[in-house]
PDB file of C-alpha atoms in Angstrom:
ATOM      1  CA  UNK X   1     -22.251 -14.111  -8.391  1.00 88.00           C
ATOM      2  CA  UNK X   2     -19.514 -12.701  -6.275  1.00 97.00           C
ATOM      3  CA  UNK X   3     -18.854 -11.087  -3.277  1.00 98.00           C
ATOM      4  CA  UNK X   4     -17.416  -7.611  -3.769  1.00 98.00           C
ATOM      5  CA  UNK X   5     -16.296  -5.427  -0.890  1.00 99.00           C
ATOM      6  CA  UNK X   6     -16.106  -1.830  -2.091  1.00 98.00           C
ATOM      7  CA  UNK X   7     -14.641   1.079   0.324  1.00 98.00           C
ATOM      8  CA  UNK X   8     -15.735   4.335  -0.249  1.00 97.00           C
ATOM      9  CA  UNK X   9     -19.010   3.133  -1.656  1.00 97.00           C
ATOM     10  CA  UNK X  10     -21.663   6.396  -0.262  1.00 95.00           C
ATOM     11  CA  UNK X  11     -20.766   8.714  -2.963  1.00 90.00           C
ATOM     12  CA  UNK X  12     -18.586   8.536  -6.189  1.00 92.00           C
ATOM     13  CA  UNK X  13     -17.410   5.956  -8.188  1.00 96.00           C
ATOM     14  CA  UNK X  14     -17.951   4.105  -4.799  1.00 96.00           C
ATOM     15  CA  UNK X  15     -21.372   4.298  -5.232  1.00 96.00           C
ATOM     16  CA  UNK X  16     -22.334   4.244  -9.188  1.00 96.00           C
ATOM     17  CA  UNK X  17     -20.024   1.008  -9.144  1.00 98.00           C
ATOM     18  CA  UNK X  18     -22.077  -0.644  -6.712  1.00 98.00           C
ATOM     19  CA  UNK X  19     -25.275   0.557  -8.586  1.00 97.00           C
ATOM     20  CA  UNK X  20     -23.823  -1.172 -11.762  1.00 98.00           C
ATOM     21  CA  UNK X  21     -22.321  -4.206 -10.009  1.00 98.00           C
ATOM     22  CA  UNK X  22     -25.863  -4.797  -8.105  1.00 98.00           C
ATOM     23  CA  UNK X  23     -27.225  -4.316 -11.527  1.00 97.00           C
ATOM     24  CA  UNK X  24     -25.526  -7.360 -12.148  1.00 96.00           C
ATOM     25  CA  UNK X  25     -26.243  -9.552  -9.640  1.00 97.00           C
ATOM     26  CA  UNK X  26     -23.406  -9.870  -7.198  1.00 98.00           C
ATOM     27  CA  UNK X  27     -23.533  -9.541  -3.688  1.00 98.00           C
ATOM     28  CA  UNK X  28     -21.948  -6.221  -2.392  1.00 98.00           C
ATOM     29  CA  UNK X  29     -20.075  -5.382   1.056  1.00 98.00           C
ATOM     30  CA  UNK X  30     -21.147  -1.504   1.101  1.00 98.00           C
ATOM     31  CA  UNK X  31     -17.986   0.583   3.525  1.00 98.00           C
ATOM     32  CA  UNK X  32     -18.252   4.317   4.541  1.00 97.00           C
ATOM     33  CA  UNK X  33     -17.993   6.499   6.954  1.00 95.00           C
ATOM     34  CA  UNK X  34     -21.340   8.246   6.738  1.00 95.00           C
ATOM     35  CA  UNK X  35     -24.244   5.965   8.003  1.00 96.00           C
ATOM     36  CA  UNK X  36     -26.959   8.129   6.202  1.00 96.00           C
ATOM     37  CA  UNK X  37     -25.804   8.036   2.765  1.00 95.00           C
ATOM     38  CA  UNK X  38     -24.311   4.623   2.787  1.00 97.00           C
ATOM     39  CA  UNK X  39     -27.635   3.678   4.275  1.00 97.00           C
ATOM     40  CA  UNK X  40     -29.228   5.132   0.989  1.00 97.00           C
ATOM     41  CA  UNK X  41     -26.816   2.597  -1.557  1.00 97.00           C
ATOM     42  CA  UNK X  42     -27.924  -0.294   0.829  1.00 98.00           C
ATOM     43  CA  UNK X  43     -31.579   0.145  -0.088  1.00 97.00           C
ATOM     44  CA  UNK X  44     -30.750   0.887  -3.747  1.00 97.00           C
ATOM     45  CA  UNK X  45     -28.423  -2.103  -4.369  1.00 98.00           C
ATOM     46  CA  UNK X  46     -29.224  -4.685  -1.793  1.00 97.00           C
ATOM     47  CA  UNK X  47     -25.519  -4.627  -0.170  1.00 98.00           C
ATOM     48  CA  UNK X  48     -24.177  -5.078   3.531  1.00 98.00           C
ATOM     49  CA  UNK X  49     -23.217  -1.773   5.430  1.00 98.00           C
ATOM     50  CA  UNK X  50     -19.894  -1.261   7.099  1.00 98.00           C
ATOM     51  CA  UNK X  51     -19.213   1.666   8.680  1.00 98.00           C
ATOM     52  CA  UNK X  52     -15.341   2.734   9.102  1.00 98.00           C
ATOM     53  CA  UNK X  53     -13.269   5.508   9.311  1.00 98.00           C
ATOM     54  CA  UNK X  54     -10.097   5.473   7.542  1.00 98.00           C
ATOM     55  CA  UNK X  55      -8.546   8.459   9.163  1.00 98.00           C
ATOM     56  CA  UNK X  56      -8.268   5.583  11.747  1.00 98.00           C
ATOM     57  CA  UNK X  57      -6.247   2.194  11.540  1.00 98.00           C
ATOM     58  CA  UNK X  58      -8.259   1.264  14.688  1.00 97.00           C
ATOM     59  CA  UNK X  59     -11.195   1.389  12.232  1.00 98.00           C
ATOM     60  CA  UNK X  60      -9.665  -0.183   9.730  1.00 98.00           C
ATOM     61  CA  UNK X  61      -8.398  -3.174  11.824  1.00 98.00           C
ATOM     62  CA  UNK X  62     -12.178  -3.542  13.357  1.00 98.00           C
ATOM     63  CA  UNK X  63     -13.953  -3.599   9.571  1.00 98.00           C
ATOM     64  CA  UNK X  64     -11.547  -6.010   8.095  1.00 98.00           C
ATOM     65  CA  UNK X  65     -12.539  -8.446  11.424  1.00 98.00           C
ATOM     66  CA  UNK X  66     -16.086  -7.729  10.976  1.00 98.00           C
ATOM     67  CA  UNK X  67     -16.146  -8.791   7.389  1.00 98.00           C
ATOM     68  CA  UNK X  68     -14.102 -11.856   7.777  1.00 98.00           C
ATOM     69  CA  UNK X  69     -16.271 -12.861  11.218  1.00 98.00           C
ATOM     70  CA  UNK X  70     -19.561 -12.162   8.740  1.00 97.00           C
ATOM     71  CA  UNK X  71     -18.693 -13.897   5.825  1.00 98.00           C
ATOM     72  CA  UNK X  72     -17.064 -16.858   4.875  1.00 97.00           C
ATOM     73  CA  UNK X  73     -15.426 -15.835   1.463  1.00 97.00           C
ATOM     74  CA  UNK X  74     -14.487 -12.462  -0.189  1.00 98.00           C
ATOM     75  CA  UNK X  75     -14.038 -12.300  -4.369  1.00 98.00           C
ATOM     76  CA  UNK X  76     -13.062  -9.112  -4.773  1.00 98.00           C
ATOM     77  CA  UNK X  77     -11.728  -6.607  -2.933  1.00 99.00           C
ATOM     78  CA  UNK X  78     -12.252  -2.746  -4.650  1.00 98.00           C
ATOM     79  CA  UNK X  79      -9.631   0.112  -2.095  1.00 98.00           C
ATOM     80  CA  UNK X  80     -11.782   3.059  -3.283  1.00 97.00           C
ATOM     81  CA  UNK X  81     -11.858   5.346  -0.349  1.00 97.00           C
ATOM     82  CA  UNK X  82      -9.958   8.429  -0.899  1.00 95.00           C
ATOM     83  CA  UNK X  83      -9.536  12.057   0.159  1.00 93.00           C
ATOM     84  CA  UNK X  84      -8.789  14.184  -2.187  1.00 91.00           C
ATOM     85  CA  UNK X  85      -7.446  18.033  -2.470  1.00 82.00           C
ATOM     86  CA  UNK X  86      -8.653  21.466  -2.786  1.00 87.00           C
ATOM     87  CA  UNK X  87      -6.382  23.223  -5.357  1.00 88.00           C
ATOM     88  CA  UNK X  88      -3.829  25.296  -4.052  1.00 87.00           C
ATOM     89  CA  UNK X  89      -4.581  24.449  -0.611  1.00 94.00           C
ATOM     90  CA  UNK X  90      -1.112  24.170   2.024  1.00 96.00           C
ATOM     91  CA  UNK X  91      -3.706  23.377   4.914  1.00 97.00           C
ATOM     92  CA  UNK X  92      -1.758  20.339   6.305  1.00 98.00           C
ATOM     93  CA  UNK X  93      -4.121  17.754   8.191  1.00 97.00           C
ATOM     94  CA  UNK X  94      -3.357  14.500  10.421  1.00 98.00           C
ATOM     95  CA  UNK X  95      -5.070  11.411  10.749  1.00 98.00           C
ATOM     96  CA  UNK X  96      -6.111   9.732  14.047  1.00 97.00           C
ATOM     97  CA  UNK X  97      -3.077   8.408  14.238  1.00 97.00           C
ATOM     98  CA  UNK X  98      -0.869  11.051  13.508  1.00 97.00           C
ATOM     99  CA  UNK X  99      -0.053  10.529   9.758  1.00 98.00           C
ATOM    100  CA  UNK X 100      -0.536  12.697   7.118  1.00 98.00           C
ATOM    101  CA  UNK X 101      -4.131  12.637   6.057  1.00 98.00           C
ATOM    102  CA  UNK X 102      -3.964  11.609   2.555  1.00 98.00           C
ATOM    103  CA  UNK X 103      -0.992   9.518   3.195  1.00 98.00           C
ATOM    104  CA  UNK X 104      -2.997   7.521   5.657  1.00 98.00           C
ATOM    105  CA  UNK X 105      -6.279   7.331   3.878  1.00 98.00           C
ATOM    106  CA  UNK X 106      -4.983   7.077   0.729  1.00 98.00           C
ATOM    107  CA  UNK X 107      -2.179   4.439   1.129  1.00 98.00           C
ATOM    108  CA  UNK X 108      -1.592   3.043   5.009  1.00 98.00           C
ATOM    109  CA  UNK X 109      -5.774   2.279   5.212  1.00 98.00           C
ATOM    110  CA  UNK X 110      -6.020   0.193   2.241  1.00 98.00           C
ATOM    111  CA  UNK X 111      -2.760  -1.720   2.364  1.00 98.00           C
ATOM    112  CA  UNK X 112      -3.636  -2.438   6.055  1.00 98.00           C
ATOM    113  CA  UNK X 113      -7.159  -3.480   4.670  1.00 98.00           C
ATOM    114  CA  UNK X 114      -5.631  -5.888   2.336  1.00 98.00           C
ATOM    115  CA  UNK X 115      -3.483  -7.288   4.589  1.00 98.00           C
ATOM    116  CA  UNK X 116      -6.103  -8.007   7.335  1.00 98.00           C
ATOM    117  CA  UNK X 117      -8.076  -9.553   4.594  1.00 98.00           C
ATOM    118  CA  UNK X 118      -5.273 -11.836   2.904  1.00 98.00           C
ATOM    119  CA  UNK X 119      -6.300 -15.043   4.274  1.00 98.00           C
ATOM    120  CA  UNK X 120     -10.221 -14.493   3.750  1.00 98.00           C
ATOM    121  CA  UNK X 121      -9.008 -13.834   0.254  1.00 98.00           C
ATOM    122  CA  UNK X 122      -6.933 -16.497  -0.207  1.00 98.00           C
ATOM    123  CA  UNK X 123      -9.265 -19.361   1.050  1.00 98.00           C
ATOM    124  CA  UNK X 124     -11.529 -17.398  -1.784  1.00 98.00           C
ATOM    125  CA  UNK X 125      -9.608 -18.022  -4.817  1.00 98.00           C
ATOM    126  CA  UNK X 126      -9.679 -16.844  -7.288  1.00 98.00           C
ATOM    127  CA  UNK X 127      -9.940 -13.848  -6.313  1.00 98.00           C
ATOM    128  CA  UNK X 128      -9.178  -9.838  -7.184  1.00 98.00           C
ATOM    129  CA  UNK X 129      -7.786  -7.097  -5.374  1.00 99.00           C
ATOM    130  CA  UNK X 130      -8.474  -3.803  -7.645  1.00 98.00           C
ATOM    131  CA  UNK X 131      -6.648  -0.269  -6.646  1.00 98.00           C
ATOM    132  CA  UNK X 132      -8.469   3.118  -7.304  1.00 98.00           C
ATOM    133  CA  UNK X 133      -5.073   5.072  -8.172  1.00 97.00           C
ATOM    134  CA  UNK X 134      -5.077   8.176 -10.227  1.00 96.00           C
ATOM    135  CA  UNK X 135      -2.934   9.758 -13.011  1.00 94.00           C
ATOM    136  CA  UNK X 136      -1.941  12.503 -10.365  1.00 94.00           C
ATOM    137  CA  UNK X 137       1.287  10.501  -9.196  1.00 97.00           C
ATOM    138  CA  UNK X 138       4.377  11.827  -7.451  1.00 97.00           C
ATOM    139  CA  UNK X 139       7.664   9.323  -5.895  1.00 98.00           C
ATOM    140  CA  UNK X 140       7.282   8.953  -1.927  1.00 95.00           C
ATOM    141  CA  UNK X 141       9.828  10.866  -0.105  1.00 96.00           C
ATOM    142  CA  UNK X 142      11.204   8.789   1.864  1.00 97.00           C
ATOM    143  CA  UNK X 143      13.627  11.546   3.534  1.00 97.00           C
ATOM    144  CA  UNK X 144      10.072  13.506   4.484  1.00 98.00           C
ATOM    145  CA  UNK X 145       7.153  10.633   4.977  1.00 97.00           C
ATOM    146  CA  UNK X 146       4.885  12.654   6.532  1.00 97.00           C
ATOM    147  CA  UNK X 147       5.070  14.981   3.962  1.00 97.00           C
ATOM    148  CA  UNK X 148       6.329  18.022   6.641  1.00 97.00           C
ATOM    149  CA  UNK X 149       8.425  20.315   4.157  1.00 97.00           C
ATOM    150  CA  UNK X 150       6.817  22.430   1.580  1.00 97.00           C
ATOM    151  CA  UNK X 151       3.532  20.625   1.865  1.00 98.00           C
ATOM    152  CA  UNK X 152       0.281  21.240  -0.633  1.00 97.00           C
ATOM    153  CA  UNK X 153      -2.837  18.797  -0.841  1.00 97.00           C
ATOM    154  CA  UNK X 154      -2.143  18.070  -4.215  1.00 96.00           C
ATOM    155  CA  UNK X 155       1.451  16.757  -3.415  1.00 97.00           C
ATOM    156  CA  UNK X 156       0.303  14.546  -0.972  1.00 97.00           C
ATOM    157  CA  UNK X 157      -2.683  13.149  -2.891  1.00 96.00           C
ATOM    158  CA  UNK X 158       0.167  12.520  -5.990  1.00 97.00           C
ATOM    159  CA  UNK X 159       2.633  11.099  -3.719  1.00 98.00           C
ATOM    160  CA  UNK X 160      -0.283   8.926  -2.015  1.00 98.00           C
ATOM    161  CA  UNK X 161      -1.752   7.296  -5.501  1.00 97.00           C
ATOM    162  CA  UNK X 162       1.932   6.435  -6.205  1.00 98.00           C
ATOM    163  CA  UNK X 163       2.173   4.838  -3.455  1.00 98.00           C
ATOM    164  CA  UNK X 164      -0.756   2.864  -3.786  1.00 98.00           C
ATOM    165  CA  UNK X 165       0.587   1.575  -7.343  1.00 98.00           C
ATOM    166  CA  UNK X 166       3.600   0.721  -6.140  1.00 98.00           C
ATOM    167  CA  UNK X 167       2.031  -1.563  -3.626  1.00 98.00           C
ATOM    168  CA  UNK X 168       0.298  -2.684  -6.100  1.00 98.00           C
ATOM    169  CA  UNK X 169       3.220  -4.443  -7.917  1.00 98.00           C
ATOM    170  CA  UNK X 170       4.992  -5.389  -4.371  1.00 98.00           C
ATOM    171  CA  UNK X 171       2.128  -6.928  -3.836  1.00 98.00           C
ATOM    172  CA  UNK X 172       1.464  -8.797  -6.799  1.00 98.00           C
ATOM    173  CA  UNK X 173       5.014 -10.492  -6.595  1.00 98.00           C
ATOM    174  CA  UNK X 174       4.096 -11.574  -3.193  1.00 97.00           C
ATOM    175  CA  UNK X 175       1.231 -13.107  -3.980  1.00 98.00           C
ATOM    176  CA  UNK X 176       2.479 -15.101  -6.689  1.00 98.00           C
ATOM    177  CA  UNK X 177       0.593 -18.516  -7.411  1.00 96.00           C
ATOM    178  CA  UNK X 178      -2.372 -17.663  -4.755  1.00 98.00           C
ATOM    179  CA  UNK X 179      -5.103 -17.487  -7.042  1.00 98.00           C
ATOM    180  CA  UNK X 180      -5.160 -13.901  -6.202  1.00 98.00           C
ATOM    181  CA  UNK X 181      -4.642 -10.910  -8.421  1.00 98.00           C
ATOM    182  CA  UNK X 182      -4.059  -7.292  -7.860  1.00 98.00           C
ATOM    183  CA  UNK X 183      -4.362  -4.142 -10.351  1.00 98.00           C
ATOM    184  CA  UNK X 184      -4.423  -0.607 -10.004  1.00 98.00           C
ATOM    185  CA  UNK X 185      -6.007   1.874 -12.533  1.00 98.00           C
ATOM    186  CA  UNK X 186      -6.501   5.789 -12.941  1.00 94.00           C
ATOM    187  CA  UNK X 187     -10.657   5.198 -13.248  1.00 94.00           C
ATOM    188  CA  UNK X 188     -11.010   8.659 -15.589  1.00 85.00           C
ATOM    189  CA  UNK X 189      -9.990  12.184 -15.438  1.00 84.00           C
ATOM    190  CA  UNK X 190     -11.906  14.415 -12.861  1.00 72.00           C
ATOM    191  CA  UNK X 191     -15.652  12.542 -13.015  1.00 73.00           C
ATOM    192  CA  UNK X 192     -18.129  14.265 -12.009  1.00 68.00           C
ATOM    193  CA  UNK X 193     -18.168  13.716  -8.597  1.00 70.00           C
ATOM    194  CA  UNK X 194     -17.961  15.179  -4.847  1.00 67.00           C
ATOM    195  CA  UNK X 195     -14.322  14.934  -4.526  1.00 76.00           C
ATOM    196  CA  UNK X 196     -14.030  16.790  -7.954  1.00 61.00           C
ATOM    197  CA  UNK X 197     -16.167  19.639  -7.053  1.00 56.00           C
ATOM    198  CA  UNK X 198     -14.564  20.406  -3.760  1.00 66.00           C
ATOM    199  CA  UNK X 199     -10.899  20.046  -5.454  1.00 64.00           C
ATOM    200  CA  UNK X 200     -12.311  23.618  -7.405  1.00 69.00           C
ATOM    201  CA  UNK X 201     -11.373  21.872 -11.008  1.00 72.00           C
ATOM    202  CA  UNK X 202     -14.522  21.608 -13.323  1.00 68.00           C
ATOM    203  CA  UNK X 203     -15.585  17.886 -14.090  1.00 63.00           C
ATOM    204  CA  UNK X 204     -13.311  16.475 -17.288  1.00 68.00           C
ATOM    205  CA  UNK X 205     -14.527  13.162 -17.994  1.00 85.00           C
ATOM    206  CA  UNK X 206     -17.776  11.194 -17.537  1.00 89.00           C
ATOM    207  CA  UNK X 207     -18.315   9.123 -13.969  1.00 89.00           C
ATOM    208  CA  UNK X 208     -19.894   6.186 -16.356  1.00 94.00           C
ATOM    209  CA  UNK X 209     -16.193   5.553 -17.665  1.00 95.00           C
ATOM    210  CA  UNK X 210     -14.870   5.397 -14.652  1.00 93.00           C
ATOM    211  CA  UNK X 211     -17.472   2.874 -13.806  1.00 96.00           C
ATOM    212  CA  UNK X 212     -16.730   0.843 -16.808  1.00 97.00           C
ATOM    213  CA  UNK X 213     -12.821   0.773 -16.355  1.00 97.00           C
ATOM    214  CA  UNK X 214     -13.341  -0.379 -12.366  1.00 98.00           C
ATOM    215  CA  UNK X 215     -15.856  -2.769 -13.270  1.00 98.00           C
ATOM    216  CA  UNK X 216     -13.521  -4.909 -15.840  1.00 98.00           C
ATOM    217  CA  UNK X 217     -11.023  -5.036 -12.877  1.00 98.00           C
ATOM    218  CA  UNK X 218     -13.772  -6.351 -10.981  1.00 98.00           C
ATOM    219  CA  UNK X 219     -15.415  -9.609 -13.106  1.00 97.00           C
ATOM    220  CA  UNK X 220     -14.320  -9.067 -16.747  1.00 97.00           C
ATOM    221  CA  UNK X 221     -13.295 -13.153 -17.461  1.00 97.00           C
ATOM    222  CA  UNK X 222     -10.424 -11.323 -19.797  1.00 97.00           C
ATOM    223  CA  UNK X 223      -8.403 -10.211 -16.571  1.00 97.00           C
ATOM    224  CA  UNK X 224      -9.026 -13.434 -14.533  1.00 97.00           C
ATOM    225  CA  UNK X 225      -4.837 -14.035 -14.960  1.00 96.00           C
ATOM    226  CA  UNK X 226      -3.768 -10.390 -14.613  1.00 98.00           C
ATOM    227  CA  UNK X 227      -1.869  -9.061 -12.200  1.00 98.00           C
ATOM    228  CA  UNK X 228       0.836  -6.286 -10.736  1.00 98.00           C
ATOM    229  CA  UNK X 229      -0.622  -4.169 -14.090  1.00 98.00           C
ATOM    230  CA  UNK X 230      -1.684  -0.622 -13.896  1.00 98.00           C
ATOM    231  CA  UNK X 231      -4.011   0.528 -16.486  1.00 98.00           C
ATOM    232  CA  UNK X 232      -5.452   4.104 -17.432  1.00 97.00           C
ATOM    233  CA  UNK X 233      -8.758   4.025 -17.709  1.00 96.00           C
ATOM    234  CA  UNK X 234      -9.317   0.896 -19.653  1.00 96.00           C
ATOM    235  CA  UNK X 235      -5.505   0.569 -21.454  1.00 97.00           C
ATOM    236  CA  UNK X 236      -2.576  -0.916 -19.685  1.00 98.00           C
ATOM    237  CA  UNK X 237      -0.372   1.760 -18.877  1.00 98.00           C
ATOM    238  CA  UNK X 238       3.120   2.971 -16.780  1.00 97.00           C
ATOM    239  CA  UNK X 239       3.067   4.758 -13.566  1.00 97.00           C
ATOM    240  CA  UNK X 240       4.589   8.654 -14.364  1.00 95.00           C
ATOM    241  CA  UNK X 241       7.936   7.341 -12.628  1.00 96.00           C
ATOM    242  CA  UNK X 242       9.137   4.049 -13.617  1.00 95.00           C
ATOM    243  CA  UNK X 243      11.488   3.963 -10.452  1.00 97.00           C
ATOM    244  CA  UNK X 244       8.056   3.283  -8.942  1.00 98.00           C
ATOM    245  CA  UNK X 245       7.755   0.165 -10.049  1.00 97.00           C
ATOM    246  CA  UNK X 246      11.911  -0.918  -9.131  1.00 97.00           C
ATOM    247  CA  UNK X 247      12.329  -3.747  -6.524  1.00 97.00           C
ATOM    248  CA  UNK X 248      14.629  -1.886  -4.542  1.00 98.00           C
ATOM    249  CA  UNK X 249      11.938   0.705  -4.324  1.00 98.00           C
ATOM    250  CA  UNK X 250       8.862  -0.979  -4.125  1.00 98.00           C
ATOM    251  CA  UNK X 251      10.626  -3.493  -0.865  1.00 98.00           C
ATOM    252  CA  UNK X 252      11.303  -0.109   0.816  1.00 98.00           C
ATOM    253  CA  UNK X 253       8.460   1.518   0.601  1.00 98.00           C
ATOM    254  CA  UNK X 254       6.541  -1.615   1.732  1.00 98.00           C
ATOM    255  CA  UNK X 255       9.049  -1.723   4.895  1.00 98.00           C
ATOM    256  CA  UNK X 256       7.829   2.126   5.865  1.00 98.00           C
ATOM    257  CA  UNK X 257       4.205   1.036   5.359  1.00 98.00           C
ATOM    258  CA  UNK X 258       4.700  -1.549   7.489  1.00 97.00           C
ATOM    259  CA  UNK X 259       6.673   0.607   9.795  1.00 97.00           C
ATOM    260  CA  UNK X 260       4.152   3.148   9.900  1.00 97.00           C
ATOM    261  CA  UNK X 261       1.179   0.827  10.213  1.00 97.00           C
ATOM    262  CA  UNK X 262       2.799  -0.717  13.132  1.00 95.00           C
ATOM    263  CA  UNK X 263       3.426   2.189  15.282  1.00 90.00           C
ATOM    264  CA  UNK X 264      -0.026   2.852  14.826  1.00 82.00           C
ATOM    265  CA  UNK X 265      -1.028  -0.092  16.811  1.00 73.00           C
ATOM    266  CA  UNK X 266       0.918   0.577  19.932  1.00 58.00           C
TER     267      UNK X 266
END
């Protein structure tokens, strides 16, 4: 049985994977940001609420400290949360901090997550760090972080899941020998979910694949040695760009991260 924190886990894939991983007898860390509906997966699957914003770093910071001060080991660690976009839509939002929204939801919350939960991980191992990309990718500009010229939702969300693969692969090399792994994977095409619906495109593929392609990130014994792969659906597959995945790029893009993170702490 492991312990599996999964963000985003109130609606979604968030949720249905904790139904199925419950199912299965591990022990689940439950985040959201609405304490009704994440209330409602706690008394269907058993798991441990945390309740976080991710529109805030300050809330990120405060649930990574709260899970390491309540538990003594993490296995796997699932970066689910996500905002998504409304087609068509140039209605430019900012974070807490100040950062583009999907930029900072999307990318700065869950690489500050994982870092703040590094050691709890390590002292785990083996253990798994699993990325909820998608096949909606566009390269960071790194001329326009904050995504300021010709801005659309769906630009930002590309740009954003890009990112979050290659951090994926940064990551990976860095933690070489650890005993822990990191992935990323496009989970299926427009599921049927919430963030679907209110992005005005009709529901493609079924929410159960999805489920199944997360879920071999999670405990499949196959994928124990993995790591730094990104996979579509349940195939190993190649980011749309494969500058993403270049050194040069990947070390300078984690530099801005950290950059950005940073000045969000002062």
């Amino acid at each position: 049985m492991a312990t599996v924190l999964i963000t985003g886990a109130s609606d979604g894939l968030g949720r249905a994977l904790a139904e199925d991983l419950a199912a299965a007898g591990h022990r689940l860390l439950l985040h959201g940001r609405n304490p009704e509906r994440l209330a409602q997966v706690a008394a269907a699957t058993g798991g441990e609420v945390f309740i976080a914003d991710f529109a805030s770093l300050a809330e990120v910071r405060r649930l990574a400290a709260d899970v390491a001060a309540r538990h003594s080991r993490l296995d796997v660690l699932v970066n689910n949360a996500g905002v998504g976009f409304e087609v068509g839509s140039t209605s430019r939002e900012t974070s807490a901090d100040g950062h583009e929204l999907r930029l900072a939801v999307n990318h700065l919350a869950p690489a500050l997550l994982t870092e703040e939960l590094l050691p709890l991980l390590r002292r785990s191992a083996p253990a798994r760090i699993v990325n909820v990309a998608s096949v909606g990718q566009q390269l960071f500009d790194f001329d326009d972080p904050q995504h300021e010229r010709d801005f659309s939702q769906a630009d930002a969300y590309c740009r954003s899941k890009l990112a979050m693969i290659s951090h994926t692969a940064h990551l990976a090399a860095r933690l070489a020998g650890t005993g822990v792994t990191v992935n990323a994977l496009h989970p299926a095409t427009f599921m049927a979910t919430t963030m679907t619906k209110a992005s005005g495109v009709d529901a493609q593929e079924p929410l159960e694949k999805g489920v199944a392609a997360t879920r071999r990130l999670v405990d499949h014994p196959d994928l124990a040695a993995v790591t730094g792969a990104y996979f579509h659906s349940e195939e190993p597959s190649s980011p749309s760009d494969p500058l993403a995945l270049d050194d040069a790029y990947t070390d300078r893009l984690a530099a801005l991260t950290r950059r950005l993170i940073d000045a969000s702490a002062v």
